[in-house]
Amino acid sequence: MKRAHETEVLGGTLPQGMLFWGPPGTGKTEVARALAKETGWSFLSTSGNELLSDPQAIDRLYRQAKETRPAIVFIDEADDVLMDRQFSAARSVTNKLLTIVDGAAGKVPDLLFIAATNHPQVMDSAALRGGRFTEKVEFAPPGEDDLALFIARWLADKGWQAQDTPQELARLLEGRAIADVQAVLQTAVNESIASAQRAGAAVTRTIGSAELRAAMRTVLMPPSFDDSAHRG
């Protein structure tokens, strides 16, 4: 995307649309924002529900995107507006969005639509064909090694460190979405600070398994967190 013109001169193309799919909290929005920041493209964000609730929203969004090109248009919960039209009461809105994305109304260069969904199976097949949301990227909870790296970096950015190894903390949180991992880590840090303040002690700036387990009980709703599953 940084060298879009060179790509096109060489016979390549940039996608008109991409689909980010996977469970909630796996970083779809964050990656879209990071892509815009890395490439220097404008970032416009909306949701499927917003596009459905206002008949003029798509036209305004498209006009703004053309004015701020190069731009990424991010549509969160896109299945709301791109649901299979057999079961949708908003066919006209879906049709309009698909027409814009595939360039049938006039292709606009340097414009990328990214749709994010937790439920790709309910989306209209026409939205997923080539020329529309052509490239599909799956987002899944990180594995243990990736999670250990994320925990180490997250703590380092805060000026904290793991009392146990990041790998040991990752084993407790494996299978959790990144959003949940961040919330658990932040809660553990907050409680460590509060505990030291109540005791009139110095803050050690370390968290271990005990602090993490306590934070998980606070943040993760049952049955998402079964403490017995993480013992021994």
PDB file of N, CA and C in Angstrom, residues 1-9 12-14:
ATOM      1  N   MET A   1       0.820  -1.204   0.000  1.00  0.00           N
ATOM      2  CA  MET A   1       0.000   0.000   0.000  1.00  0.00           C
ATOM      3  C   MET A   1       0.861   1.264   0.000  1.00  0.00           C
ATOM      4  N   LYS A   2       2.062   1.165   0.582  1.00  0.00           N
ATOM      5  CA  LYS A   2       2.947   2.310   0.575  1.00  0.00           C
ATOM      6  C   LYS A   2       3.432   2.618  -0.843  1.00  0.00           C
ATOM      7  N   ARG A   3       3.501   1.575  -1.699  1.00  0.00           N
ATOM      8  CA  ARG A   3       4.007   1.736  -3.057  1.00  0.00           C
ATOM      9  C   ARG A   3       2.922   1.302  -4.041  1.00  0.00           C
ATOM     10  N   ALA A   4       1.732   1.831  -3.819  1.00  0.00           N
ATOM     11  CA  ALA A   4       0.573   1.425  -4.614  1.00  0.00           C
ATOM     12  C   ALA A   4       0.783   1.712  -6.100  1.00  0.00           C
ATOM     13  N   HIS A   5       1.336   2.881  -6.425  1.00  0.00           N
ATOM     14  CA  HIS A   5       1.514   3.244  -7.833  1.00  0.00           C
ATOM     15  C   HIS A   5       2.469   2.273  -8.518  1.00  0.00           C
ATOM     16  N   GLU A   6       3.582   1.970  -7.865  1.00  0.00           N
ATOM     17  CA  GLU A   6       4.555   1.030  -8.436  1.00  0.00           C
ATOM     18  C   GLU A   6       3.917  -0.343  -8.647  1.00  0.00           C
ATOM     19  N   THR A   7       3.102  -0.779  -7.678  1.00  0.00           N
ATOM     20  CA  THR A   7       2.424  -2.066  -7.794  1.00  0.00           C
ATOM     21  C   THR A   7       1.547  -2.115  -9.030  1.00  0.00           C
ATOM     22  N   GLU A   8       0.800  -1.042  -9.264  1.00  0.00           N
ATOM     23  CA  GLU A   8      -0.117  -1.003 -10.399  1.00  0.00           C
ATOM     24  C   GLU A   8       0.631  -0.912 -11.723  1.00  0.00           C
ATOM     25  N   VAL A   9       1.754  -0.172 -11.773  1.00  0.00           N
ATOM     26  CA  VAL A   9       2.559  -0.077 -12.987  1.00  0.00           C
ATOM     27  C   VAL A   9       3.101  -1.445 -13.382  1.00  0.00           C
ATOM     28  N   GLY A  12       0.214  -5.286 -10.920  1.00  0.00           N
ATOM     29  CA  GLY A  12      -0.462  -5.753  -9.717  1.00  0.00           C
ATOM     30  C   GLY A  12      -1.652  -4.878  -9.383  1.00  0.00           C
ATOM     31  N   THR A  13      -2.424  -5.316  -8.427  1.00  0.00           N
ATOM     32  CA  THR A  13      -3.565  -4.516  -7.966  1.00  0.00           C
ATOM     33  C   THR A  13      -3.636  -4.568  -6.448  1.00  0.00           C
ATOM     34  N   LEU A  14      -4.226  -3.548  -5.880  1.00  0.00           N
ATOM     35  CA  LEU A  14      -4.549  -3.555  -4.461  1.00  0.00           C
ATOM     36  C   LEU A  14      -5.980  -4.044  -4.303  1.00  0.00           C
TER      37      LEU A  14
END
